[in-house]
Short mmCIF file of C-alpha atoms in Angstrom, two decimals:
data_model
loop_
_atom_site.label_atom_id
_atom_site.label_comp_id
_atom_site.label_asym_id
_atom_site.label_seq_id
_atom_site.Cartn_x
_atom_site.Cartn_y
_atom_site.Cartn_z
CA MET A 1 -19.72 -15.90 5.20
CA LEU A 2 -19.51 -16.24 1.46
CA ALA A 3 -16.24 -15.10 0.01
CA VAL A 4 -14.05 -16.13 -2.90
CA LEU A 5 -10.42 -15.04 -3.23
CA CYS A 6 -8.86 -16.11 -6.50
CA PRO A 7 -5.28 -15.43 -7.56
CA VAL A 8 -4.90 -16.11 -11.28
CA MET A 9 -2.09 -16.08 -13.78
CA ALA A 10 -1.39 -12.50 -14.89
CA ALA A 11 0.46 -11.54 -18.01
CA ALA A 12 3.65 -9.49 -17.88
CA SER A 13 2.90 -5.97 -18.98
CA ASP A 14 3.59 -2.38 -18.13
CA LEU A 15 3.93 0.74 -20.20
CA ALA A 16 5.81 0.69 -23.48
CA PRO A 17 8.99 2.77 -23.79
CA GLU A 18 8.32 6.35 -24.80
CA THR A 19 11.82 7.64 -25.48
CA SER A 20 15.23 6.16 -26.21
CA LEU A 21 18.27 7.93 -24.82
CA HIS A 22 21.97 7.31 -25.28
CA PRO A 23 24.03 7.36 -22.07
CA LYS A 24 26.38 10.21 -21.29
CA ALA A 25 30.03 9.21 -21.01
CA ARG A 26 31.34 8.93 -17.49
CA PRO A 27 34.15 11.41 -16.81
CA GLY A 28 37.51 9.71 -16.91
CA ALA A 29 36.04 6.33 -17.76
CA ALA A 30 36.49 4.15 -20.75
CA SER A 31 33.84 4.36 -23.30
CA VAL A 32 -10.53 1.81 2.09
CA GLN A 33 -10.73 -0.14 5.34
CA GLU A 34 -12.96 -3.25 5.28
CA THR A 35 -16.24 -2.95 7.22
CA THR A 36 -19.79 -4.35 7.17
CA GLU A 37 -21.57 -1.79 9.33
CA ALA A 38 -21.92 1.26 7.08
CA ARG A 39 -22.75 1.48 3.41
CA ARG A 40 -20.30 4.30 2.74
CA SER A 41 -17.35 2.35 4.12
CA ASP A 42 -17.25 -0.11 1.22
CA ALA A 43 -17.66 2.49 -1.53
CA PRO A 44 -14.63 3.27 -3.69
CA VAL A 45 -12.61 6.32 -2.71
CA LEU A 46 -13.20 7.95 -6.09
CA THR A 47 -14.38 7.04 -9.56
CA ILE A 48 -11.77 6.56 -12.23
CA PRO A 49 -11.58 9.54 -14.61
CA THR A 50 -11.46 9.23 -18.36
CA GLN A 51 -7.87 8.64 -19.47
CA SER A 52 -5.70 6.96 -22.04
CA PRO A 53 -4.89 3.27 -21.60
CA ALA A 54 -1.21 4.26 -21.45
CA THR A 55 -1.32 5.65 -17.91
CA LEU A 56 0.07 4.56 -14.58
CA SER A 57 -3.25 3.73 -12.98
CA GLY A 58 -3.82 0.08 -13.78
CA LEU A 59 -2.20 -3.26 -14.46
CA ALA A 60 -5.31 -4.25 -16.46
CA PHE A 61 -8.10 -2.40 -18.27
CA LEU A 62 -11.66 -3.27 -19.17
CA ALA A 63 -11.86 -4.87 -22.61
CA GLY A 64 -14.55 -4.89 -25.24
CA ASP A 65 -17.91 -3.54 -24.02
CA GLY A 66 -16.78 -3.47 -20.40
CA VAL A 67 -18.96 -4.87 -17.62
CA THR A 68 -22.10 -6.63 -18.90
CA LEU A 69 -25.15 -8.29 -17.34
CA GLU A 70 -27.00 -11.42 -18.46
CA ASP A 71 -30.42 -12.49 -17.18
CA ARG A 72 -30.57 -16.05 -15.87
CA TRP A 73 -33.37 -18.17 -14.45
CA ARG A 74 -34.08 -16.63 -11.04
CA GLY A 75 -30.84 -14.72 -11.22
CA VAL A 76 -28.33 -12.67 -13.13
CA ALA A 77 -24.74 -13.10 -14.33
CA ILE A 78 -22.05 -10.40 -14.32
CA GLU A 79 -19.18 -10.55 -16.80
CA VAL A 80 -16.01 -8.45 -16.59
CA PRO A 81 -13.73 -8.77 -19.64
CA MET A 82 -10.24 -7.37 -19.08
CA THR A 83 -6.96 -7.00 -20.92
CA GLN A 84 -5.18 -9.44 -18.61
CA ALA A 85 -5.88 -11.55 -15.56
CA VAL A 86 -5.37 -9.99 -12.13
CA PRO A 87 -6.07 -11.20 -8.58
CA TRP A 88 -9.73 -10.80 -7.60
CA ARG A 89 -12.25 -11.70 -4.95
CA VAL A 90 -16.05 -11.59 -4.57
CA PHE A 91 -18.24 -11.44 -1.47
CA THR A 92 -21.53 -10.06 -0.15
CA LEU A 93 -22.25 -7.56 2.62
CA ASP A 94 -25.45 -6.99 4.57
CA ALA A 95 -27.23 -3.92 6.02
CA PRO A 96 -27.60 -2.74 3.32
CA ARG A 97 -27.24 -5.65 0.95
CA ARG A 98 -24.33 -5.35 -1.50
CA LEU A 99 -22.24 -7.50 -3.82
CA VAL A 100 -18.55 -6.55 -3.89
CA LEU A 101 -15.91 -7.39 -6.50
CA ASP A 102 -12.30 -6.44 -5.76
CA PHE A 103 -9.49 -6.49 -8.33
CA SER A 104 -5.79 -5.79 -8.15
CA GLU A 105 -5.16 -2.72 -10.32
CA LEU A 106 -8.07 -2.98 -12.76
CA ASN A 107 -8.88 0.35 -14.40
CA TRP A 108 -12.65 0.94 -14.63
CA GLN A 109 -12.49 3.33 -17.59
CA GLY A 110 -15.24 2.47 -20.07
CA ILE A 111 -17.84 1.12 -17.63
CA ASP A 112 -21.38 2.33 -18.46
CA ILE A 113 -23.18 2.36 -15.10
CA PRO A 114 -26.47 3.95 -16.31
CA LEU A 115 -26.75 1.27 -19.00
CA LEU A 116 -26.15 -1.51 -16.47
CA LEU A 117 -28.79 -0.14 -14.10
CA ALA A 118 -31.29 0.09 -16.95
CA GLN A 119 -30.90 -3.60 -17.85
CA GLY A 120 -32.92 -5.01 -14.98
CA ASP A 121 -34.19 -4.68 -11.43
CA TRP A 122 -31.48 -6.64 -9.63
CA PHE A 123 -29.29 -3.66 -8.67
CA THR A 124 -30.27 -0.37 -7.06
CA ASP A 125 -26.96 1.37 -7.65
CA ILE A 126 -23.42 0.63 -8.82
CA HIS A 127 -20.15 2.32 -7.82
CA ALA A 128 -16.70 1.59 -9.26
CA GLY A 129 -13.30 3.06 -8.43
CA LEU A 130 -10.30 2.90 -6.12
CA TYR A 131 -10.67 0.92 -2.91
CA ARG A 132 -7.13 1.18 -1.55
CA PRO A 133 -3.68 1.64 -3.12
CA GLY A 134 -3.17 -1.20 -5.58
CA TRP A 135 -6.80 -2.40 -5.47
CA THR A 136 -9.99 -1.27 -7.19
CA ARG A 137 -13.57 -2.23 -6.43
CA ILE A 138 -17.06 -2.37 -7.92
CA VAL A 139 -20.03 -2.40 -5.53
CA PHE A 140 -23.53 -3.49 -6.62
CA GLY A 141 -26.39 -2.37 -4.39
CA LEU A 142 -28.83 -5.29 -4.32
CA ALA A 143 -32.57 -4.87 -4.73
CA ALA A 144 -33.13 -8.37 -3.33
CA PRO A 145 -30.97 -10.97 -1.54
CA VAL A 146 -28.85 -13.15 -3.83
CA GLU A 147 -26.09 -15.69 -3.46
CA VAL A 148 -23.00 -16.34 -5.58
CA VAL A 149 -23.71 -19.60 -7.37
CA SER A 150 -20.41 -19.63 -9.25
CA ALA A 151 -17.51 -17.32 -9.90
CA GLY A 152 -14.58 -17.98 -12.18
CA LEU A 153 -12.05 -16.26 -14.37
CA SER A 154 -11.10 -17.68 -17.75
CA THR A 155 -8.00 -16.63 -19.66
CA GLN A 156 -7.18 -16.54 -23.34
CA GLU A 157 -4.10 -18.44 -24.47
CA GLN A 158 -4.12 -16.17 -27.51
CA PRO A 159 -5.84 -12.90 -26.48
CA VAL A 160 -8.61 -11.93 -28.87
CA SER A 161 -9.38 -8.42 -30.06
CA VAL A 162 -12.73 -7.26 -28.75
CA SER A 163 -13.77 -3.73 -29.73
CA GLN A 164 -10.65 -1.54 -29.32
CA ARG A 165 -8.95 -3.49 -26.52
CA VAL A 166 -7.51 -7.00 -26.56
CA GLU A 167 -9.32 -9.31 -24.15
CA GLY A 168 -6.95 -11.52 -22.19
CA ALA A 169 -9.28 -12.70 -19.42
CA ARG A 170 -12.96 -12.68 -18.42
CA LEU A 171 -14.53 -12.97 -14.98
CA ARG A 172 -18.06 -14.39 -14.76
CA VAL A 173 -20.08 -14.26 -11.55
CA GLU A 174 -23.48 -15.99 -11.48
CA LEU A 175 -26.04 -14.91 -8.89
CA ALA A 176 -29.33 -16.51 -7.84
CA ALA A 177 -32.15 -15.35 -5.57
CA VAL A 178 -31.98 -16.51 -1.98
CA SER A 179 -33.88 -15.87 1.26
CA GLY A 180 -32.96 -12.92 3.43
CA ALA A 181 -31.93 -15.24 6.26
CA ASP A 182 -29.58 -17.24 4.02
CA PHE A 183 -28.09 -14.04 2.62
CA ALA A 184 -27.41 -12.62 6.09
CA ALA A 185 -25.84 -15.88 7.24
CA LYS A 186 -23.35 -15.94 4.37
CA ALA A 187 -22.57 -12.22 4.09
CA GLY A 188 -19.25 -10.84 5.26
CA ALA A 189 -15.85 -9.74 4.04
CA PRO A 190 -13.15 -12.42 3.69
CA LYS A 191 -9.93 -12.38 5.63
CA ASP A 192 -6.72 -12.70 3.65
CA ALA A 193 -3.10 -11.61 3.81
CA LEU A 194 -3.30 -9.23 0.84
CA PHE A 195 -6.02 -7.08 2.37
CA ASP A 196 -5.67 -7.45 6.13
CA ARG A 197 -2.40 -5.68 6.77
CA PRO A 198 -1.68 -3.69 9.92
CA ALA A 199 -1.52 0.09 9.76
CA ARG A 200 1.89 1.33 8.64
CA PRO A 201 3.81 4.04 10.46
CA MET A 202 4.76 7.08 8.42
CA PRO A 203 8.35 6.84 7.11
CA SER A 204 10.99 9.01 8.73
CA PRO A 205 12.28 12.00 6.74
CA LYS A 206 15.02 10.94 4.32
CA THR A 207 18.01 13.14 3.61
CA ARG A 208 20.18 12.87 0.52
CA GLN A 209 23.06 10.43 0.90
CA ARG A 210 26.46 12.11 1.28
CA GLY A 211 28.78 9.12 1.08
CA VAL A 212 28.80 8.64 4.85
CA GLY A 213 27.39 5.41 6.25
CA ASP A 214 25.70 2.59 4.40
CA VAL A 215 23.61 3.35 1.34
CA THR A 216 20.20 1.67 1.40
CA VAL A 217 19.47 -0.08 -1.89
CA VAL A 218 16.01 -1.55 -2.45
CA LEU A 219 15.98 -4.33 -5.03
CA ASP A 220 12.63 -5.07 -6.66
CA PRO A 221 12.48 -8.50 -8.35
CA GLY A 222 9.79 -7.96 -10.97
CA HIS A 223 6.48 -9.82 -10.93
CA GLY A 224 5.97 -12.82 -8.60
CA GLY A 225 3.26 -15.16 -7.37
CA ILE A 226 0.19 -15.05 -9.60
CA ASP A 227 2.04 -12.61 -11.93
CA PRO A 228 4.90 -14.72 -13.38
CA GLY A 229 6.00 -12.16 -15.98
CA ALA A 230 7.57 -13.26 -19.24
CA GLU A 231 8.04 -16.99 -19.93
CA ARG A 232 10.09 -18.72 -22.61
CA ASP A 233 11.20 -22.36 -22.82
CA GLY A 234 10.52 -22.98 -19.16
CA VAL A 235 12.33 -19.83 -17.99
CA VAL A 236 10.03 -17.66 -15.86
CA GLU A 237 10.89 -13.99 -15.39
CA ALA A 238 9.60 -13.82 -11.79
CA HIS A 239 11.74 -16.79 -10.68
CA LEU A 240 14.82 -15.63 -12.58
CA MET A 241 14.65 -12.11 -11.16
CA MET A 242 14.17 -13.45 -7.64
CA ARG A 243 17.34 -15.51 -8.06
CA PHE A 244 19.29 -12.59 -9.49
CA ALA A 245 18.08 -10.22 -6.75
CA ARG A 246 19.43 -12.57 -4.09
CA GLU A 247 22.74 -12.88 -5.92
CA LEU A 248 22.98 -9.10 -6.36
CA LYS A 249 22.15 -8.58 -2.69
CA GLU A 250 24.98 -10.93 -1.70
CA GLU A 251 27.36 -9.07 -4.04
CA LEU A 252 26.47 -5.70 -2.51
CA VAL A 253 26.56 -6.89 1.11
CA ARG A 254 29.94 -8.61 0.64
CA ALA A 255 31.38 -5.43 -0.88
CA GLY A 256 30.34 -3.41 2.18
CA GLY A 257 28.80 0.03 2.36
CA PHE A 258 25.33 -1.14 1.32
CA ASN A 259 22.19 -1.99 3.23
CA VAL A 260 20.01 -4.08 0.90
CA VAL A 261 16.25 -4.63 1.13
CA LEU A 262 14.13 -6.76 -1.24
CA THR A 263 10.52 -5.89 -2.06
CA ARG A 264 9.81 -9.61 -2.02
CA ASP A 265 11.93 -12.52 -0.82
CA ARG A 266 9.74 -15.34 -2.12
CA ASP A 267 7.52 -16.12 -5.09
CA GLU A 268 4.59 -13.90 -4.07
CA PHE A 269 2.48 -11.18 -5.65
CA VAL A 270 3.28 -7.63 -4.49
CA PRO A 271 1.15 -4.79 -5.96
CA LEU A 272 3.12 -2.19 -7.91
CA GLU A 273 2.34 0.69 -5.57
CA GLU A 274 3.23 -1.44 -2.56
CA ARG A 275 6.73 -2.00 -3.96
CA VAL A 276 7.37 1.74 -3.91
CA SER A 277 5.91 2.00 -0.40
CA ILE A 278 8.27 -0.75 0.78
CA ALA A 279 11.20 1.25 -0.57
CA ARG A 280 10.03 4.41 1.17
CA ARG A 281 9.52 2.65 4.50
CA ALA A 282 13.02 1.16 4.19
CA GLY A 283 14.49 4.65 3.78
CA ALA A 284 15.79 3.81 0.32
CA ASP A 285 18.60 5.85 -1.20
CA VAL A 286 18.19 3.92 -4.47
CA PHE A 287 15.41 1.79 -5.98
CA LEU A 288 16.32 -0.81 -8.63
CA SER A 289 13.53 -2.78 -10.30
CA LEU A 290 14.80 -5.95 -12.00
CA HIS A 291 13.17 -7.44 -15.10
CA ALA A 292 13.80 -9.58 -18.18
CA ASP A 293 11.61 -8.67 -21.15
CA ALA A 294 10.19 -10.77 -23.99
CA LEU A 295 9.02 -9.69 -27.42
CA ALA A 296 6.08 -11.28 -29.24
CA GLN A 297 7.62 -10.23 -32.56
CA GLY A 298 11.00 -9.01 -33.74
CA ARG A 299 14.45 -9.51 -32.28
CA ALA A 300 16.21 -7.69 -29.49
CA THR A 301 19.10 -8.56 -27.20
CA GLY A 302 21.02 -7.00 -24.36
CA ALA A 303 20.32 -5.08 -21.18
CA SER A 304 18.69 -1.66 -20.96
CA VAL A 305 18.01 0.79 -18.14
CA TYR A 306 14.85 2.90 -17.83
CA THR A 307 14.09 6.12 -16.00
CA LEU A 308 10.72 7.83 -15.69
CA SER A 309 9.86 10.07 -18.65
CA GLN A 310 8.86 13.68 -18.01
CA GLU A 311 5.34 13.14 -19.32
CA ALA A 312 4.89 10.07 -17.16
CA SER A 313 6.27 11.84 -14.08
CA ASP A 314 3.61 14.55 -14.38
CA GLU A 315 0.90 11.89 -14.68
CA ALA A 316 2.41 9.90 -11.80
CA SER A 317 2.30 12.93 -9.50
CA ARG A 318 -1.33 13.58 -10.37
CA LYS A 319 -2.32 9.96 -9.82
CA LEU A 320 -0.45 9.76 -6.53
CA ALA A 321 -2.17 12.91 -5.30
CA GLU A 322 -5.56 11.46 -6.28
CA ARG A 323 -5.22 7.87 -5.19
CA HIS A 324 -2.41 7.20 -2.76
CA ASP A 325 -2.38 7.20 1.02
CA ARG A 326 -1.42 10.85 1.64
CA SER A 327 0.84 9.91 4.55
CA ASP A 328 2.88 7.69 2.22
CA ILE A 329 3.63 9.94 -0.78
CA LEU A 330 6.80 11.61 0.51
CA ALA A 331 8.89 10.16 3.33
CA GLY A 332 8.37 12.11 6.54
CA VAL A 333 5.71 14.43 5.05
CA ASP A 334 2.06 13.92 6.04
CA LEU A 335 -0.07 15.32 3.22
CA SER A 336 -3.35 13.89 4.53
CA GLN A 337 -4.66 17.38 5.33
CA GLN A 338 -3.37 19.01 2.15
CA ASP A 339 -5.16 19.44 -1.16
CA ASP A 340 -3.91 18.18 -4.52
CA ALA A 341 -2.25 21.48 -5.44
CA VAL A 342 0.00 21.43 -2.36
CA ALA A 343 0.82 17.74 -2.85
CA LEU A 344 1.73 18.31 -6.51
CA VAL A 345 4.02 21.24 -5.69
CA LEU A 346 5.86 19.25 -3.04
CA MET A 347 6.24 16.27 -5.36
CA ASP A 348 7.53 18.51 -8.14
CA LEU A 349 10.15 19.91 -5.77
CA ALA A 350 11.18 16.39 -4.79
CA ARG A 351 11.42 15.27 -8.42
CA ALA A 352 13.53 18.29 -9.31
CA ASP A 353 16.18 16.80 -7.03
CA THR A 354 15.74 13.07 -7.72
CA ALA A 355 15.20 13.09 -11.51
CA PRO A 356 18.74 14.18 -12.49
CA ARG A 357 20.16 11.84 -9.87
CA ALA A 358 18.19 8.94 -11.39
CA GLU A 359 19.46 9.87 -14.86
CA ASP A 360 23.07 9.81 -13.59
CA LEU A 361 22.40 6.48 -11.88
CA ALA A 362 21.00 4.99 -15.09
CA ASP A 363 24.00 6.17 -17.11
CA SER A 364 26.36 4.62 -14.57
CA LEU A 365 24.44 1.33 -14.58
CA VAL A 366 24.52 1.07 -18.37
CA GLU A 367 28.26 1.53 -18.39
CA GLY A 368 28.76 -0.86 -15.47
CA ILE A 369 26.71 -3.64 -17.06
CA HIS A 370 28.36 -3.14 -20.43
CA SER A 371 31.88 -3.14 -18.96
CA ALA A 372 31.19 -6.32 -16.98
CA THR A 373 29.19 -8.33 -19.54
CA GLY A 374 29.48 -6.62 -22.93
CA SER A 375 25.74 -7.23 -23.33
CA THR A 376 23.59 -4.12 -23.68
CA TYR A 377 20.74 -3.18 -25.99
CA LYS A 378 21.48 -0.97 -29.03
CA THR A 379 19.81 1.97 -27.25
CA PRO A 380 20.48 0.98 -23.64
CA ARG A 381 19.16 4.17 -22.02
CA MET A 382 15.40 4.46 -22.19
CA GLN A 383 12.58 6.47 -20.67
CA ALA A 384 9.10 5.10 -19.96
CA GLY A 385 6.16 5.33 -17.60
CA PHE A 386 6.68 2.21 -15.51
CA SER A 387 4.66 2.38 -12.31
CA VAL A 388 7.56 1.34 -10.07
CA LEU A 389 9.56 4.41 -11.14
CA LYS A 390 7.06 6.97 -9.90
CA ALA A 391 8.43 7.67 -6.38
CA ALA A 392 9.08 11.40 -6.27
CA ASP A 393 11.67 11.22 -3.49
CA ILE A 394 13.78 8.16 -4.43
CA PRO A 395 16.17 7.89 -7.42
CA SER A 396 14.58 4.95 -9.23
CA VAL A 397 15.51 2.95 -12.32
CA LEU A 398 14.25 -0.20 -13.99
CA ILE A 399 16.85 -2.63 -15.34
CA GLU A 400 15.87 -5.00 -18.15
CA LEU A 401 18.72 -7.51 -17.93
CA GLY A 402 17.90 -9.02 -21.30
CA PHE A 403 15.19 -10.55 -23.48
CA LEU A 404 13.82 -14.00 -22.71
CA SER A 405 12.57 -14.05 -26.30
CA SER A 406 16.23 -14.14 -27.42
CA GLU A 407 17.92 -17.55 -27.26
CA ARG A 408 21.26 -15.82 -26.75
CA ASP A 409 19.96 -13.75 -23.83
CA ARG A 410 18.21 -16.74 -22.26
CA LYS A 411 21.51 -18.63 -22.16
CA LEU A 412 23.21 -15.66 -20.54
CA LEU A 413 20.45 -14.99 -18.02
CA THR A 414 20.36 -18.62 -16.93
CA SER A 415 24.14 -18.74 -16.55
CA ARG A 416 25.27 -18.19 -12.97
CA GLU A 417 28.64 -16.95 -14.23
CA TRP A 418 27.02 -14.29 -16.44
CA ARG A 419 24.69 -13.19 -13.66
CA ALA A 420 27.70 -12.88 -11.35
CA ASP A 421 29.36 -10.60 -13.89
CA ALA A 422 26.17 -8.55 -14.21
CA ALA A 423 25.90 -8.24 -10.43
CA ARG A 424 29.51 -7.09 -10.25
CA GLY A 425 28.87 -4.49 -12.96
CA ILE A 426 25.84 -3.16 -11.10
CA ARG A 427 27.76 -3.06 -7.82
CA GLU A 428 30.64 -1.12 -9.40
CA ALA A 429 28.16 1.27 -11.02
CA LEU A 430 26.45 1.88 -7.69
CA GLN A 431 29.76 2.51 -5.94
CA TYR A 432 30.75 5.02 -8.59
CA TRP A 433 27.36 6.74 -8.48
CA VAL A 434 27.41 7.00 -4.67
CA LEU A 435 30.73 8.87 -4.79
CA GLN A 436 29.66 11.17 -7.62
CA ASP A 437 26.24 11.81 -6.08
CA ALA A 438 27.77 12.62 -2.70
CA GLY A 439 30.21 15.04 -4.37
CA LYS A 440 27.35 16.88 -6.08
CA ALA A 441 25.43 17.03 -2.81
CA GLU A 442 28.42 18.67 -1.15
CA LEU A 443 28.67 21.26 -3.92
CA LEU A 444 24.95 22.05 -3.54
CA ARG A 445 25.37 22.41 0.22
CA GLN A 446 28.17 24.91 -0.29
#
């Protein structure tokens, strides 16, 4: 079996803020399954439609001229330039013969398949699109048996502008002709922890919290593993957020009334969509994604809290209906036999309930952090299209605790005393929100 699985360093990126909002004052407060038997089984679920780069569908996008081919002596090379490095793997499958490249959240917009097929006789067909939630795939039908001579991904320390997209990384796979017997002997899908996960049971239906019993809070330490996030002067966002998530969990558990679940409890890569699925399986009442930003230019300091913008929520619903496991879109609702229209209506109904609750939660968090630390951004309430905010049935916010690009914020973020204050402010904000949210739920019930 020939297979290469390569985690690589990925840059910290998501969608840019779309809208800035000022918080409202708080009343009374101070200011595709893997298989080798059938050809159809390894094909992507669907091809990626034309869309703007600023969507929720990919961590990375094709850069420059997209996928290109280069003739070699007795072989061919495939190059995939992308906006940033993401985990990838390459392997071959037999009966029929195929070459498979898998990527974590690489958007295939811009690939010119007819042009690639016209450049030589090595490939009989090419398909690119979604393989499974969080992973995309390109499959090359092989006209003759080949072997992977080399495969490697190079990154740019200073990304260069190629065409209209900035190239941050480039994968090159070199292939050479081989006998049919050698091809068959080496063909097969690799086994690895990221892909070979057991089937997940459908989450139980989740009812709105009413202030009775523990509230389940899912904490999402941003980035992790091969995706370190922002880095400044030796401070790594993924490590810092993991530390703060553990400290915040301890603060919430010690206070009582909270059941706390982490999307990751070690320095590992967790796909963006999987983070939301973890929250849904945990029966989350609240989802908090924790980050620390960094700016390439300009100055900014202080914490900010994001909710999903209206425009991004519409796009998120559409993408979920297209791409996601239909049994894992809404807790307790199996949409696997429903079309997109039904799924979109049900998600809209869910968002009509959760969106205002998330806005209230964000307002409370801004005030809690400010009261406890005095450190918030000049416009601390923001809206954006971050992928981790797209759950239709869970009030979700993203907290940027500060800017690693700011020396002042770095000192605060690396101070255990400051982080303890921030954790206390978030805990107090959650306690306040739980009471207010439960009161509104009771009024709606009446």
